[in-house]
Coordinates of C-alpha atoms in Angstrom, one line a residue:
L520 CA -17.2 16.3 -5.6
E521 CA -16.9 16.0 -9.3
I522 CA -20.4 16.4 -10.9
A523 CA -21.2 15.7 -14.5
R524 CA -24.8 16.7 -16.1
T525 CA -26.6 15.6 -19.4
S526 CA -30.0 15.3 -20.4
K527 CA -30.2 11.8 -19.1
G528 CA -29.2 12.9 -15.5
I529 CA -26.5 13.9 -13.1
H530 CA -23.4 12.0 -12.0
L531 CA -21.5 12.8 -8.6
C532 CA -18.3 11.0 -8.1
Q533 CA -15.0 11.7 -6.1
R534 CA -12.5 10.4 -8.9
K535 CA -9.5 12.8 -8.0
Y536 CA -10.2 12.3 -4.2
A537 CA -9.7 8.6 -4.5
L538 CA -6.7 9.2 -6.9
D539 CA -5.3 11.2 -4.1
I540 CA -5.7 8.8 -1.3
L541 CA -4.3 5.9 -3.7
S542 CA -1.1 8.3 -4.1
D543 CA -0.7 9.2 -0.5
S544 CA -1.0 5.5 0.5
G545 CA 1.4 4.3 -2.4
M546 CA -1.4 2.1 -4.0
L547 CA -1.4 3.5 -7.4
G548 CA 0.5 0.6 -8.7
S549 CA -1.6 -2.0 -6.6
R550 CA -3.6 -5.0 -8.3
P551 CA -7.3 -4.3 -8.3
T552 CA -9.5 -6.4 -6.4
S553 CA -13.4 -7.4 -7.2
T554 CA -14.6 -6.7 -3.6
P555 CA -13.7 -4.0 -1.0
M556 CA -13.9 -6.9 1.6
D557 CA -13.1 -10.5 1.7
Y558 CA -16.3 -12.4 2.6
S559 CA -14.7 -14.9 4.9
T560 CA -13.3 -12.3 7.0
C561 CA -15.0 -11.5 10.4
L562 CA -13.6 -8.5 11.9
S563 CA -13.0 -8.3 15.8
A564 CA -10.9 -5.9 18.2
S565 CA -8.4 -8.9 19.1
M566 CA -7.4 -10.0 15.6
G567 CA -4.0 -9.2 14.5
T568 CA -1.2 -7.3 16.4
P569 CA -1.5 -3.8 17.6
L570 CA -0.3 -1.0 15.4
S571 CA 2.8 1.5 16.3
E572 CA 1.6 5.0 17.1
T573 CA 2.8 5.9 13.8
S574 CA 1.3 3.7 11.9
A575 CA -2.0 3.8 14.0
S576 CA -2.1 7.6 13.0
S577 CA -1.7 6.8 9.3
Y578 CA -4.7 4.2 9.7
R579 CA -6.9 6.7 11.4
R580 CA -6.3 9.4 8.9
L581 CA -6.9 6.8 6.0
I582 CA -10.1 5.9 7.6
D583 CA -11.3 9.4 7.8
H584 CA -10.5 9.8 4.1
L585 CA -12.5 6.6 3.4
I586 CA -15.5 7.8 5.5
Y587 CA -15.6 10.9 3.3
L588 CA -15.3 9.0 0.1
T589 CA -18.6 7.1 1.1
N590 CA -20.5 10.2 0.3
T591 CA -20.7 9.0 -3.5
R592 CA -19.3 5.2 -2.8
P593 CA -22.2 3.6 -1.0
D594 CA -20.3 0.2 -2.1
I595 CA -17.4 0.4 0.5
T596 CA -20.1 1.8 3.3
H597 CA -20.2 -1.6 5.1
V598 CA -16.3 -2.1 5.5
V599 CA -15.7 1.4 6.4
Q600 CA -18.3 1.4 9.2
Q601 CA -16.4 -1.8 10.6
L602 CA -12.8 -0.4 10.3
S603 CA -14.2 2.8 11.9
Q604 CA -14.9 1.2 15.3
Y605 CA -11.5 0.1 15.5
M606 CA -9.7 3.8 15.2
A607 CA -8.8 3.9 19.0
N608 CA -6.8 0.5 18.9
P609 CA -6.2 -0.7 15.3
T610 CA -4.2 -3.7 14.5
S611 CA -2.5 -5.2 11.7
T612 CA -5.7 -7.1 10.3
H613 CA -7.4 -4.0 10.3
S614 CA -5.1 -2.3 8.4
Q615 CA -4.7 -5.0 5.8
T616 CA -8.4 -4.9 5.5
A617 CA -8.2 -1.0 5.0
F618 CA -5.8 -1.6 2.2
R619 CA -7.9 -4.1 0.5
I620 CA -10.2 -1.3 0.2
L621 CA -7.8 0.7 -2.0
R622 CA -7.3 -2.1 -4.0
Y623 CA -10.9 -2.3 -4.8
L624 CA -10.7 1.5 -5.4
K625 CA -7.9 1.2 -7.8
G626 CA -10.1 -0.9 -10.2
S627 CA -12.9 1.9 -10.3
P628 CA -11.7 5.3 -8.9
G629 CA -14.2 7.1 -11.1
S630 CA -17.2 5.2 -9.8
G631 CA -20.0 7.4 -8.4
I632 CA -23.7 7.7 -8.1
F633 CA -26.0 8.3 -10.8
F634 CA -29.3 10.4 -10.6
A635 CA -31.8 9.8 -13.5
A636 CA -33.5 12.9 -15.1
H637 CA -36.6 10.9 -15.7
G638 CA -38.4 8.2 -13.9
T639 CA -41.5 7.7 -11.5
L640 CA -41.0 9.9 -8.3
A641 CA -41.6 7.2 -5.5
L642 CA -40.1 6.3 -2.5
K643 CA -39.1 2.8 -2.1
A644 CA -36.6 1.1 0.6
F645 CA -34.9 -2.1 1.6
S646 CA -34.4 -3.0 5.0
D647 CA -32.0 -5.5 6.3
S648 CA -30.0 -6.8 9.3
D649 CA -26.9 -9.2 10.1
W650 CA -28.2 -10.7 13.3
A651 CA -25.1 -10.7 15.8
G652 CA -22.9 -9.5 13.3
C653 CA -20.4 -7.8 15.7
R654 CA -18.3 -10.4 17.3
D655 CA -16.8 -8.2 20.0
T656 CA -20.5 -7.2 21.2
R657 CA -22.8 -9.5 19.3
C658 CA -24.8 -6.3 18.5
S659 CA -26.7 -6.9 15.1
I660 CA -25.9 -4.7 11.8
T661 CA -28.6 -2.4 10.3
G662 CA -28.6 -1.7 6.8
F663 CA -30.9 -0.1 4.3
S664 CA -31.1 1.7 1.3
V665 CA -33.7 4.3 -0.1
Y666 CA -34.4 4.7 -3.6
L667 CA -36.5 7.8 -5.3
G668 CA -37.5 5.8 -8.4
D669 CA -34.3 4.1 -9.6
S670 CA -32.1 6.4 -7.8
L671 CA -30.4 5.9 -4.6
I672 CA -30.8 8.8 -2.6
S673 CA -29.9 7.5 1.1
W674 CA -28.0 4.4 2.5
R675 CA -26.8 3.2 5.9
S676 CA -24.8 0.5 7.8
K677 CA -24.7 0.9 11.2
K678 CA -24.3 -1.3 14.5
Q679 CA -27.4 -1.3 16.6
S680 CA -26.8 0.2 20.3
T681 CA -28.4 -2.9 21.9
V682 CA -28.3 -6.9 21.5
S683 CA -31.3 -8.5 19.8
C684 CA -32.4 -11.8 21.3
S685 CA -33.7 -12.9 17.8
S686 CA -33.3 -12.5 14.5
S687 CA -36.9 -10.8 13.9
E688 CA -35.9 -8.6 16.7
A689 CA -32.8 -7.3 14.9
E690 CA -34.9 -7.1 11.6
Y691 CA -37.6 -5.1 13.6
R692 CA -35.0 -2.5 14.7
A693 CA -33.7 -2.3 11.3
L694 CA -37.2 -1.7 10.0
A695 CA -37.6 1.2 12.6
S696 CA -34.6 3.1 11.4
T697 CA -35.8 2.9 7.9
T698 CA -39.2 4.2 8.9
C699 CA -37.7 7.2 10.6
E700 CA -35.5 7.7 7.2
L701 CA -38.5 7.3 5.0
Q702 CA -40.3 9.6 7.2
W703 CA -37.6 12.3 7.1
L704 CA -37.5 12.0 3.4
S705 CA -41.2 12.4 3.0
Y706 CA -41.2 15.4 4.9
L707 CA -38.1 16.8 2.9
L708 CA -39.9 16.2 -0.4
H709 CA -42.9 18.2 0.8
D710 CA -41.1 21.1 2.0
F711 CA -39.4 21.1 -1.5
R712 CA -42.9 20.7 -3.2
V713 CA -41.9 17.7 -5.0
P714 CA -45.0 15.5 -5.6
F715 CA -44.2 11.8 -5.2
L716 CA -46.4 8.9 -5.2
Q717 CA -47.5 7.7 -1.5
P718 CA -47.3 5.5 0.5
A719 CA -43.7 4.6 0.1
T720 CA -42.8 1.1 -0.1
L721 CA -40.7 -0.5 2.6
Y722 CA -39.4 -4.1 1.4
C723 CA -38.2 -6.8 3.9
D724 CA -37.3 -10.2 3.8
N725 CA -38.3 -11.3 7.6
Q726 CA -41.9 -12.6 7.7
S727 CA -41.8 -12.3 11.3
A728 CA -40.7 -8.8 11.4
I729 CA -43.5 -8.0 9.0
Q730 CA -46.1 -10.1 11.1
I731 CA -45.3 -7.9 14.3
A732 CA -45.8 -4.8 12.4
S733 CA -49.3 -6.0 11.3
N734 CA -50.3 -7.7 14.6
P735 CA -52.2 -5.1 17.1
V736 CA -51.2 -7.7 20.0
F737 CA -48.1 -7.5 21.7
H738 CA -46.7 -10.6 22.7
K739 CA -44.2 -11.6 25.7
R740 CA -41.5 -11.8 23.1
T741 CA -42.0 -8.4 21.6
K742 CA -42.6 -6.2 24.8
H743 CA -38.8 -5.1 25.0
I744 CA -39.2 -4.0 21.5
E745 CA -42.7 -2.1 21.9
I746 CA -41.3 1.4 21.2
D747 CA -40.0 0.2 17.8
C748 CA -43.2 -1.7 17.2
H749 CA -45.2 1.5 17.6
I750 CA -42.9 3.5 15.3
V751 CA -43.4 1.0 12.3
R752 CA -47.1 0.3 13.3
D753 CA -48.1 3.9 13.6
K754 CA -46.6 5.1 10.1
V755 CA -48.1 2.0 8.5
N756 CA -51.6 2.9 9.8
A757 CA -51.1 6.5 8.9
G758 CA -50.3 5.6 5.2
L759 CA -46.9 6.9 5.0
L760 CA -45.4 3.4 3.9
K761 CA -46.6 -0.1 3.1
L762 CA -44.6 -3.2 4.1
L763 CA -44.1 -5.8 1.6
P764 CA -41.9 -9.1 1.6
V765 CA -39.1 -9.5 -0.4
S766 CA -37.0 -12.7 -1.1
S767 CA -33.4 -13.0 0.3
S768 CA -31.8 -13.0 -3.3
M769 CA -33.7 -9.5 -4.2
Q770 CA -32.8 -8.0 -0.8
L771 CA -30.8 -5.0 -2.0
A772 CA -29.9 -3.9 1.3
D773 CA -27.7 -6.9 2.0
I774 CA -24.4 -5.3 0.7
F775 CA -24.6 -2.8 3.9
T776 CA -25.2 -5.7 6.5
K777 CA -22.2 -8.2 5.7
P778 CA -19.4 -8.9 3.3
L779 CA -20.3 -10.6 0.2
S780 CA -18.9 -12.9 -2.3
P781 CA -17.8 -11.8 -5.7
A782 CA -20.6 -12.8 -7.5
L783 CA -23.4 -11.7 -5.1
F784 CA -21.4 -8.6 -4.7
Q785 CA -21.4 -7.6 -8.2
G786 CA -25.1 -8.5 -8.5
L787 CA -26.2 -6.0 -5.9
Y788 CA -23.5 -3.3 -6.7
S789 CA -25.1 -3.2 -10.3
K790 CA -28.5 -2.3 -8.5
L791 CA -27.1 0.7 -6.5
G792 CA -27.3 2.7 -9.4
M793 CA -23.6 3.5 -9.8
M794 CA -21.9 4.5 -12.9
N795 CA -18.3 4.9 -14.0
I796 CA -18.4 7.6 -16.8
H797 CA -14.6 7.5 -16.9
S798 CA -14.7 3.6 -17.9

């Protein structure tokens, strides 16, 4: 980790580590791309031809390196999460997608997270999901981002463990994961004796999921997600967080659930609080 500190805040990046990955892969002279993943690509286990054992070992080593790089590069979190699912039996398509990430890193190896020294200490989170986003299992993808003030402090892109019967169910499972993260961060700030504004704000772009959290009556279609309903509703009633709607165009967690077009990706990238002090 490379740390730069001024009166304005702290910048974390892994520039040397990113350049080492590019050098080891022979991609230092590659042409940069504007996004880490082609938005028209939808990966699956059967795409492409299986790699040889030597190439498969190189693929696994590369993904291991990229997973560590996501500590300061939330912009590549989603595609790395996708590729890590195929480490047992990678194919040529998965390898090509991994090399596209390297081309993306070539354009800005020094990008990293910036934590502002000044600002309002308030927790706010954005929760989203891509319904049935996994082509192999039809499980949905959970994505969330949590900010302390304007600084991104926690994020996740993860495939849900069960298949959701509706987009509302997928969104609600994502809300439950984000709620648990907000609760843990609240306890952490209390332990550090850091005063912050309460309740935390949780933004969701699915009106049905918000209605499930505020409706005390369990309907037949929500009975199988009753535990998740209790988690979110109990924390709302306890005053830990408040749910607010947000338009899909302002859903900052969208970057953690699916590949995006260059225009959409750059718009959300600018809101991640990332900075390249080397440029």
